Amino acid sequence: MAGILAVGELADGRPTRLTLELATLARQLAEAAGSTASVVLLGSGAGGAASEVAAHGPSVRAIESADDGAPVAMQVAPVVAALIAKDPPDLLLIGASPDGKDIAGLLVGLTDLPILVNGSGASWSDGKATVEMSTFGGRLVTQSQFTGDRGIVLV
Amino acid sequence: MHIVVLVKAVPIVGTERLGPDHRTQRNQLEANGNDEYTLEKALKLTEAHGGEVSLLSMGPASALDALRKALAMGATRAYQVQDDALAGSCIRGTVDVLVAALKKIEFDLLFVGADTSDGLGGVVAPAVAARLGMPYLSYASEIEPVDGGGVRVHRLSATGYDVLEAATPAVVMGTQVLGEPRYPSLRGIMQARSKETTTWSLADLDIDPASVGEAGATTRFLSSEAPPQRSGAQVVKGSADETATAIVDFLTARRLI
């Protein structure tokens, strides 16, 4: 998979607005990196939502699953952890929604990947992502990178 | 019931600055506001059902002063991880240290605030839960024990709340809906001075100093700048129909409706 992977979220069977923005960001980063962009959607209605996400550029892996009553993050994080263990992406993008923050944190614990939070944008150059972050409640804009080759960005 | 509450000593809100070393300056510290809400709930639970509350923090020596207020609120004891090599730790390094410290403490529940005022990441609690292999219950607006040793949480959702239960030990991330933190009493402030505080170094936790702090950081600061000036507010004037049309056009252009 080496490339840019985004974790999408569904609301009433449709991708959230943040998911579509992540899909676009994944495509832009992949174009700059010369790699591929993909989005993983998991949940009830994932298959139906795939085409709307794919219209923004990336390939989509839709995993239909019935809602077992557990919080979304507890359902999604183990599946994503298994996916990236088999085929690790260069960058994993996750939306900074309440569920997204839970998914990102669980993935840090499950995969030991580093993370940058409060991302307000990202670019790619010289083989690395640079993440723009809103710091101290928006009073400062900072730029950071991962010291290694891979990481999670909460956007 | 033994509840451990994570408490981070953060710069006083509104005074946050980056120092010349590009790290958050930690001169004047206070207990993170969200952590005080979860501490309040922990104190209420142990007052009603028995047990005690411990604090766990990671930070410089000056962080202990911020913990004194939390002790004065009613916590029994404080554990602090303090080591010069911790300066500049990234989120993953912080999780490594907190997990190592928590493995030295027997507890039923770990309470964590929704996020910290100097970081706003909100990812430490789930990362700690995953690393400890414990159930994780987030965005709690109510927390109560369940007969037989479990915990029940009202988890805030877009439409109200979901009721979740888990076996203990478990990690619970609380919100401000849990209730206003109490003011420490004069008696509590006096008692806090003599309460048990345990300080652990990285050696005490069997952590290689090269794996955390600046040396082991998995992220690197590049630069900072002031955010761009925002343009002035747009004032819509006219009749009700005209202003409604203008607002709809504004929202439509931004794909908000």
Coordinates of C-alpha atoms in Angstrom, one line a residue:
Chain A
M1 CA 0.0 0.0 0.0
A2 CA 3.0 2.3 0.5
G3 CA 1.3 5.6 -0.2
I4 CA -1.3 7.8 1.5
L5 CA -4.1 6.1 3.4
A6 CA -7.0 8.0 4.9
V7 CA -9.6 6.6 7.3
G8 CA -13.1 7.7 6.4
E9 CA -16.1 8.1 8.6
L10 CA -19.7 7.4 7.8
A11 CA -22.8 9.2 9.0
D12 CA -26.2 7.6 8.1
G13 CA -24.5 5.6 5.4
R14 CA -22.8 8.5 3.7
P15 CA -19.2 9.8 4.0
T16 CA -18.9 12.8 6.2
R17 CA -17.7 16.1 4.8
L18 CA -14.4 15.7 6.7
T19 CA -14.0 12.3 4.9
L20 CA -14.3 14.0 1.5
E21 CA -11.8 16.6 2.5
L22 CA -9.4 13.9 3.7
A23 CA -9.9 12.1 0.4
T24 CA -8.9 15.2 -1.5
L25 CA -5.9 15.8 0.8
A26 CA -4.8 12.2 0.3
R27 CA -5.0 12.6 -3.5
Q28 CA -3.0 15.8 -3.4
L29 CA -0.3 14.4 -1.2
A30 CA 0.0 11.2 -3.3
E31 CA 0.3 13.3 -6.5
A32 CA 3.2 15.2 -4.9
A33 CA 4.8 12.1 -3.5
G34 CA 4.3 10.1 -6.8
S35 CA 2.5 7.4 -4.9
T36 CA -1.1 6.3 -4.5
A37 CA -4.0 7.5 -2.4
S38 CA -6.6 5.3 -0.8
V39 CA -9.4 5.6 1.7
V40 CA -10.7 2.9 3.9
L41 CA -14.4 3.0 4.9
L42 CA -15.8 0.6 7.5
G43 CA -19.3 0.3 8.7
S44 CA -22.9 -0.2 7.6
G45 CA -23.3 1.5 4.2
A46 CA -19.6 1.6 3.4
G47 CA -20.1 0.0 -0.1
G48 CA -22.7 2.6 -1.0
A49 CA -20.5 5.4 0.1
A50 CA -17.5 4.3 -1.8
S51 CA -18.3 5.9 -5.1
E52 CA -18.9 9.3 -3.5
V53 CA -15.4 9.2 -1.9
A54 CA -13.8 7.7 -5.0
A55 CA -15.1 10.8 -7.0
H56 CA -12.5 12.8 -5.1
G57 CA -9.6 10.8 -6.5
P58 CA -8.4 8.0 -4.2
S59 CA -9.2 4.3 -4.5
V60 CA -11.6 3.1 -1.8
R61 CA -11.6 0.0 0.2
A62 CA -15.1 -0.4 1.6
I63 CA -15.6 -2.9 4.4
E64 CA -19.3 -3.6 5.2
S65 CA -19.9 -4.4 8.8
A66 CA -23.0 -4.5 11.0
D67 CA -23.0 -2.1 13.9
D68 CA -22.4 -4.3 17.0
G69 CA -23.2 -1.5 19.4
A70 CA -19.5 -0.9 20.3
P71 CA -18.2 2.7 19.8
V72 CA -17.1 3.3 16.2
A73 CA -13.4 3.7 17.2
M74 CA -13.4 0.3 18.8
Q75 CA -14.7 -1.3 15.6
V76 CA -12.6 0.6 13.2
A77 CA -9.2 0.8 14.9
P78 CA -8.4 -3.0 15.1
V79 CA -9.4 -3.4 11.4
V80 CA -7.2 -0.5 10.3
A81 CA -4.3 -1.8 12.5
A82 CA -4.5 -5.1 10.8
L83 CA -4.6 -3.5 7.3
I84 CA -1.5 -1.4 7.9
A85 CA 0.4 -4.2 9.6
K86 CA 0.1 -6.1 6.3
D87 CA 0.8 -3.2 4.0
P88 CA 2.0 -0.1 5.9
P89 CA 1.3 3.3 4.3
D90 CA 3.7 6.2 4.3
L91 CA 1.1 8.4 5.9
L92 CA -2.2 7.6 7.6
L93 CA -4.7 10.5 7.6
I94 CA -7.5 10.6 10.2
G95 CA -10.1 13.3 10.6
A96 CA -10.0 15.1 14.0
S97 CA -13.6 14.3 14.8
P98 CA -14.4 12.8 18.3
D99 CA -14.4 9.3 16.8
G100 CA -11.4 10.2 14.7
K101 CA -9.4 11.2 17.7
D102 CA -10.3 7.9 19.4
I103 CA -9.3 5.9 16.3
A104 CA -6.0 7.7 16.0
G105 CA -5.2 7.2 19.7
L106 CA -6.1 3.6 19.6
L107 CA -3.9 3.1 16.5
V108 CA -0.9 4.8 18.3
G109 CA -1.3 2.2 21.0
L110 CA -1.9 -0.7 18.6
T111 CA 0.7 0.0 16.0
D112 CA 3.3 2.1 17.8
L113 CA 3.2 4.6 14.9
P114 CA 4.1 8.2 15.8
I115 CA 1.4 10.9 15.5
L116 CA 1.1 14.6 14.8
V117 CA -2.2 16.2 15.9
N118 CA -4.1 19.4 15.3
G119 CA -3.1 19.3 11.6
S120 CA -4.6 22.1 9.5
G121 CA -2.8 21.1 6.3
A122 CA 0.0 18.9 4.9
S123 CA 2.4 19.0 2.0
W124 CA 4.9 16.6 0.6
S125 CA 8.4 17.4 -0.6
D126 CA 11.8 15.7 -0.5
G127 CA 10.2 12.3 0.3
K128 CA 8.6 13.6 3.5
A129 CA 5.3 15.1 4.7
T130 CA 5.3 18.4 6.4
V131 CA 2.3 19.0 8.6
E132 CA 1.0 22.4 9.5
M133 CA -0.5 22.5 12.9
S134 CA -2.7 24.9 14.8
T135 CA -1.0 25.3 18.2
F136 CA -2.1 26.9 21.5
G137 CA -5.7 27.2 20.4
G138 CA -4.8 28.8 17.1
R139 CA -2.5 31.5 18.4
L140 CA 0.4 29.9 16.6
V141 CA 0.9 27.9 13.4
T142 CA 3.7 25.4 13.5
Q143 CA 5.3 23.0 11.0
S144 CA 6.5 19.6 12.0
Q145 CA 7.7 16.3 10.4
F146 CA 8.1 12.8 11.5
T147 CA 11.7 11.7 12.2
G148 CA 11.0 8.3 10.6
D149 CA 9.4 7.2 7.4
R150 CA 5.8 6.7 8.6
G151 CA 3.2 8.3 10.8
I152 CA -0.4 9.2 11.6
V153 CA -1.7 12.7 11.0
L154 CA -4.8 13.9 12.8
V155 CA -6.3 16.6 10.5
Chain B
M1 CA -12.3 1.1 44.2
H2 CA -8.9 2.7 43.3
I3 CA -9.2 5.4 40.6
V4 CA -6.1 6.9 39.1
V5 CA -6.5 10.3 37.5
L6 CA -4.0 11.5 34.9
V7 CA -3.1 15.1 35.6
K8 CA -0.9 17.2 33.4
A9 CA 0.7 20.4 34.6
V10 CA 0.1 22.9 31.8
P11 CA 1.1 26.5 31.3
I12 CA -1.6 28.9 32.6
V13 CA -4.2 29.2 29.8
G14 CA -3.4 32.2 27.6
T15 CA 0.3 32.3 28.6
E16 CA 1.5 29.5 26.4
R17 CA 4.7 30.3 24.6
L18 CA 7.4 28.4 22.7
G19 CA 10.8 28.9 24.2
P20 CA 14.1 29.3 22.2
D21 CA 14.4 25.5 22.2
H22 CA 11.0 25.4 20.4
R23 CA 9.4 23.6 23.4
T24 CA 6.4 24.8 25.3
Q25 CA 7.7 27.0 28.1
R26 CA 6.7 25.6 31.5
N27 CA 7.3 28.4 33.9
Q28 CA 3.9 29.0 35.5
L29 CA 2.0 25.8 35.6
E30 CA -1.4 24.8 36.7
A31 CA -3.3 21.5 36.6
N32 CA -5.0 21.0 33.2
G33 CA -8.6 22.1 33.5
N34 CA -10.2 19.1 31.9
D35 CA -8.3 16.8 34.3
E36 CA -9.9 18.6 37.3
Y37 CA -13.3 17.7 36.0
T38 CA -12.4 14.0 35.9
L39 CA -10.8 14.3 39.3
E40 CA -14.0 15.8 40.7
K41 CA -15.9 12.8 39.4
A42 CA -13.4 10.4 40.8
L43 CA -13.6 12.0 44.2
K44 CA -17.5 11.9 44.1
L45 CA -17.4 8.2 43.2
T46 CA -15.0 7.2 46.0
E47 CA -17.0 9.4 48.5
A48 CA -20.2 7.6 47.5
H49 CA -18.9 4.0 47.0
G50 CA -15.6 3.9 49.0
G51 CA -12.0 3.7 47.7
E52 CA -9.3 6.2 47.0
V53 CA -8.0 8.5 44.3
S54 CA -4.4 8.7 43.1
L55 CA -2.9 11.2 40.7
L56 CA -0.3 10.4 38.0
S57 CA 1.6 13.1 36.2
M58 CA 4.7 13.3 34.0
G59 CA 6.6 16.6 33.9
P60 CA 9.3 18.8 35.4
A61 CA 9.8 19.3 39.2
S62 CA 7.6 22.4 39.0
A63 CA 4.7 20.2 38.0
L64 CA 4.4 19.0 41.6
D65 CA 3.2 22.4 42.7
A66 CA 0.3 22.1 40.3
L67 CA -0.5 18.6 41.6
R68 CA -0.8 20.1 45.2
K69 CA -4.1 21.7 44.2
A70 CA -5.4 18.4 43.0
L71 CA -4.2 16.8 46.2
A72 CA -6.0 19.6 48.2
M73 CA -9.2 18.8 46.3
G74 CA -9.1 15.3 48.0
A75 CA -6.9 12.9 46.2
T76 CA -5.0 10.5 48.4
R77 CA -1.6 10.5 46.8
A78 CA 0.4 11.6 43.7
Y79 CA 2.8 9.7 41.5
Q80 CA 5.1 11.8 39.4
V81 CA 7.4 10.8 36.6
Q82 CA 10.2 13.3 36.6
D83 CA 13.5 13.0 34.6
D84 CA 15.5 15.6 32.8
A85 CA 15.6 13.3 29.8
L86 CA 11.8 13.6 29.4
A87 CA 12.0 17.2 28.0
G88 CA 10.8 17.3 24.4
S89 CA 8.9 14.0 24.5
C90 CA 6.5 13.4 21.6
I91 CA 3.1 11.9 22.1
R92 CA 4.3 8.3 21.6
G93 CA 7.1 8.9 24.2
T94 CA 4.6 10.3 26.6
V95 CA 2.4 7.2 26.1
D96 CA 5.4 4.9 26.7
V97 CA 6.2 6.6 30.0
L98 CA 2.6 6.7 31.3
V99 CA 2.1 3.0 30.4
A100 CA 5.2 2.0 32.3
A101 CA 4.2 4.0 35.3
L102 CA 0.6 2.6 35.3
K103 CA 2.0 -0.9 35.2
K104 CA 3.4 -0.2 38.7
I105 CA 0.0 0.8 40.1
E106 CA -2.9 -1.5 40.8
F107 CA -6.1 0.3 39.9
D108 CA -9.7 -0.3 38.9
L109 CA -10.3 2.8 36.7
L110 CA -8.0 5.3 35.0
F111 CA -9.7 8.7 34.4
V112 CA -8.3 11.0 31.7
G113 CA -9.5 14.5 30.7
A114 CA -10.8 15.0 27.2
D115 CA -7.6 16.8 26.2
T116 CA -5.0 19.3 27.5
S117 CA -5.0 23.0 27.0
D118 CA -1.5 23.1 25.7
G119 CA -1.8 20.1 23.3
L120 CA -5.5 19.6 22.4
G121 CA -4.6 16.3 20.8
G122 CA -7.0 14.1 22.8
V123 CA -5.2 10.9 21.8
V124 CA -3.2 9.9 24.9
A125 CA -6.1 8.2 26.6
P126 CA -7.0 5.8 23.8
A127 CA -3.4 5.1 23.1
V128 CA -2.8 4.2 26.8
A129 CA -5.9 2.0 26.8
A130 CA -4.7 0.1 23.7
R131 CA -1.2 -0.4 25.1
L132 CA -2.6 -1.7 28.4
G133 CA -5.1 -3.9 26.6
M134 CA -8.0 -2.3 28.6
P135 CA -11.5 -1.3 27.6
Y136 CA -11.7 2.4 26.6
L137 CA -14.8 4.5 27.2
S138 CA -14.6 8.0 25.9
Y139 CA -16.5 11.3 26.1
A140 CA -18.2 10.3 29.4
S141 CA -20.9 12.6 30.7
E142 CA -21.7 10.2 33.5
I143 CA -19.7 7.4 35.2
E144 CA -21.0 4.9 37.7
P145 CA -19.9 1.6 39.0
V146 CA -21.7 -1.6 38.1
D147 CA -22.3 -4.4 40.6
G148 CA -19.6 -7.0 40.1
G149 CA -16.8 -4.7 39.3
G150 CA -17.6 -3.1 36.0
V151 CA -18.2 0.5 35.0
R152 CA -21.1 2.2 33.2
V153 CA -20.6 5.3 31.2
H154 CA -22.9 7.7 29.3
R155 CA -20.9 8.5 26.2
L156 CA -21.9 11.8 24.5
S157 CA -23.0 11.5 20.9
A158 CA -24.4 13.8 18.3
T159 CA -28.0 13.0 19.3
G160 CA -27.6 12.6 23.1
Y161 CA -25.7 9.8 24.7
D162 CA -25.0 6.1 24.5
V163 CA -24.9 3.9 27.6
L164 CA -21.8 1.7 27.6
E165 CA -20.5 -0.9 30.1
A166 CA -17.1 -2.5 30.5
A167 CA -15.3 -4.7 32.9
T168 CA -12.6 -3.1 35.0
P169 CA -9.8 -2.2 34.9
A170 CA -10.8 0.3 32.3
V171 CA -9.8 3.7 30.9
V172 CA -12.4 6.4 30.9
M173 CA -12.0 9.7 29.1
G174 CA -14.3 12.3 30.8
T175 CA -15.8 15.5 29.6
Q176 CA -16.7 18.7 31.4
V177 CA -20.3 17.6 31.6
L178 CA -19.2 15.4 34.6
G179 CA -19.5 18.5 36.8
E180 CA -17.6 21.5 38.0
P181 CA -14.5 20.8 40.1
R182 CA -14.7 21.8 43.7
Y183 CA -12.6 24.5 45.3
P184 CA -10.0 23.0 47.7
S185 CA -10.9 23.8 51.4
L186 CA -8.4 25.4 53.7
R187 CA -8.2 22.1 55.5
G188 CA -7.6 20.3 52.2
I189 CA -4.8 22.7 51.3
M190 CA -3.1 22.1 54.7
Q191 CA -3.5 18.4 54.4
A192 CA -2.1 18.4 50.8
R193 CA 1.3 19.4 52.1
S194 CA 1.8 16.2 53.9
K195 CA 0.2 13.8 51.4
E196 CA 2.2 11.0 49.9
T197 CA 4.0 11.8 46.7
T198 CA 6.1 9.3 44.9
T199 CA 8.6 10.4 42.2
W200 CA 9.8 8.0 39.6
S201 CA 12.7 8.5 37.3
L202 CA 13.1 6.8 33.9
A203 CA 15.4 4.3 35.6
D204 CA 12.7 3.4 38.1
L205 CA 10.4 2.6 35.1
D206 CA 13.1 0.7 33.2
I207 CA 12.9 3.1 30.3
D208 CA 16.0 3.9 28.2
P209 CA 16.4 7.7 28.3
A210 CA 17.4 7.5 24.6
S211 CA 13.9 6.2 23.7
V212 CA 12.0 9.2 25.0
G213 CA 12.4 13.0 25.3
E214 CA 14.2 14.9 22.6
A215 CA 16.6 12.0 21.9
G216 CA 13.8 9.6 21.1
A217 CA 11.2 12.0 19.6
T218 CA 9.3 10.6 16.7
T219 CA 8.4 14.1 15.5
R220 CA 10.5 17.1 14.7
F221 CA 9.6 20.8 15.0
L222 CA 10.5 22.8 11.9
S223 CA 9.2 26.3 12.2
S224 CA 6.4 28.5 13.6
E225 CA 4.7 31.7 12.6
A226 CA 1.7 33.8 13.7
P227 CA -1.5 32.7 12.0
P228 CA -2.6 34.9 9.0
Q229 CA -4.8 37.8 9.9
R230 CA -8.5 37.0 9.4
S231 CA -10.5 39.3 7.2
G232 CA -13.2 41.4 8.8
A233 CA -16.7 40.1 9.5
Q234 CA -19.2 40.4 6.7
V235 CA -22.3 42.3 7.8
V236 CA -25.5 41.6 6.0
K237 CA -28.0 44.4 5.9
G238 CA -31.4 44.7 4.2
S239 CA -34.9 43.3 4.5
A240 CA -35.6 39.9 6.0
D241 CA -35.9 38.4 2.5
E242 CA -32.7 40.0 1.3
T243 CA -30.6 39.0 4.3
A244 CA -32.0 35.5 4.3
T245 CA -31.1 35.2 0.6
A246 CA -27.6 36.6 1.2
I247 CA -27.0 34.1 4.1
V248 CA -28.2 31.1 2.0
D249 CA -26.0 32.2 -0.9
F250 CA -23.0 32.5 1.5
L251 CA -23.5 29.1 3.0
T252 CA -24.2 27.5 -0.4
A253 CA -21.0 28.9 -1.9
R254 CA -19.1 27.2 0.9
R255 CA -21.1 23.9 0.5
L256 CA -22.3 24.2 4.0
I257 CA -26.0 23.6 3.0

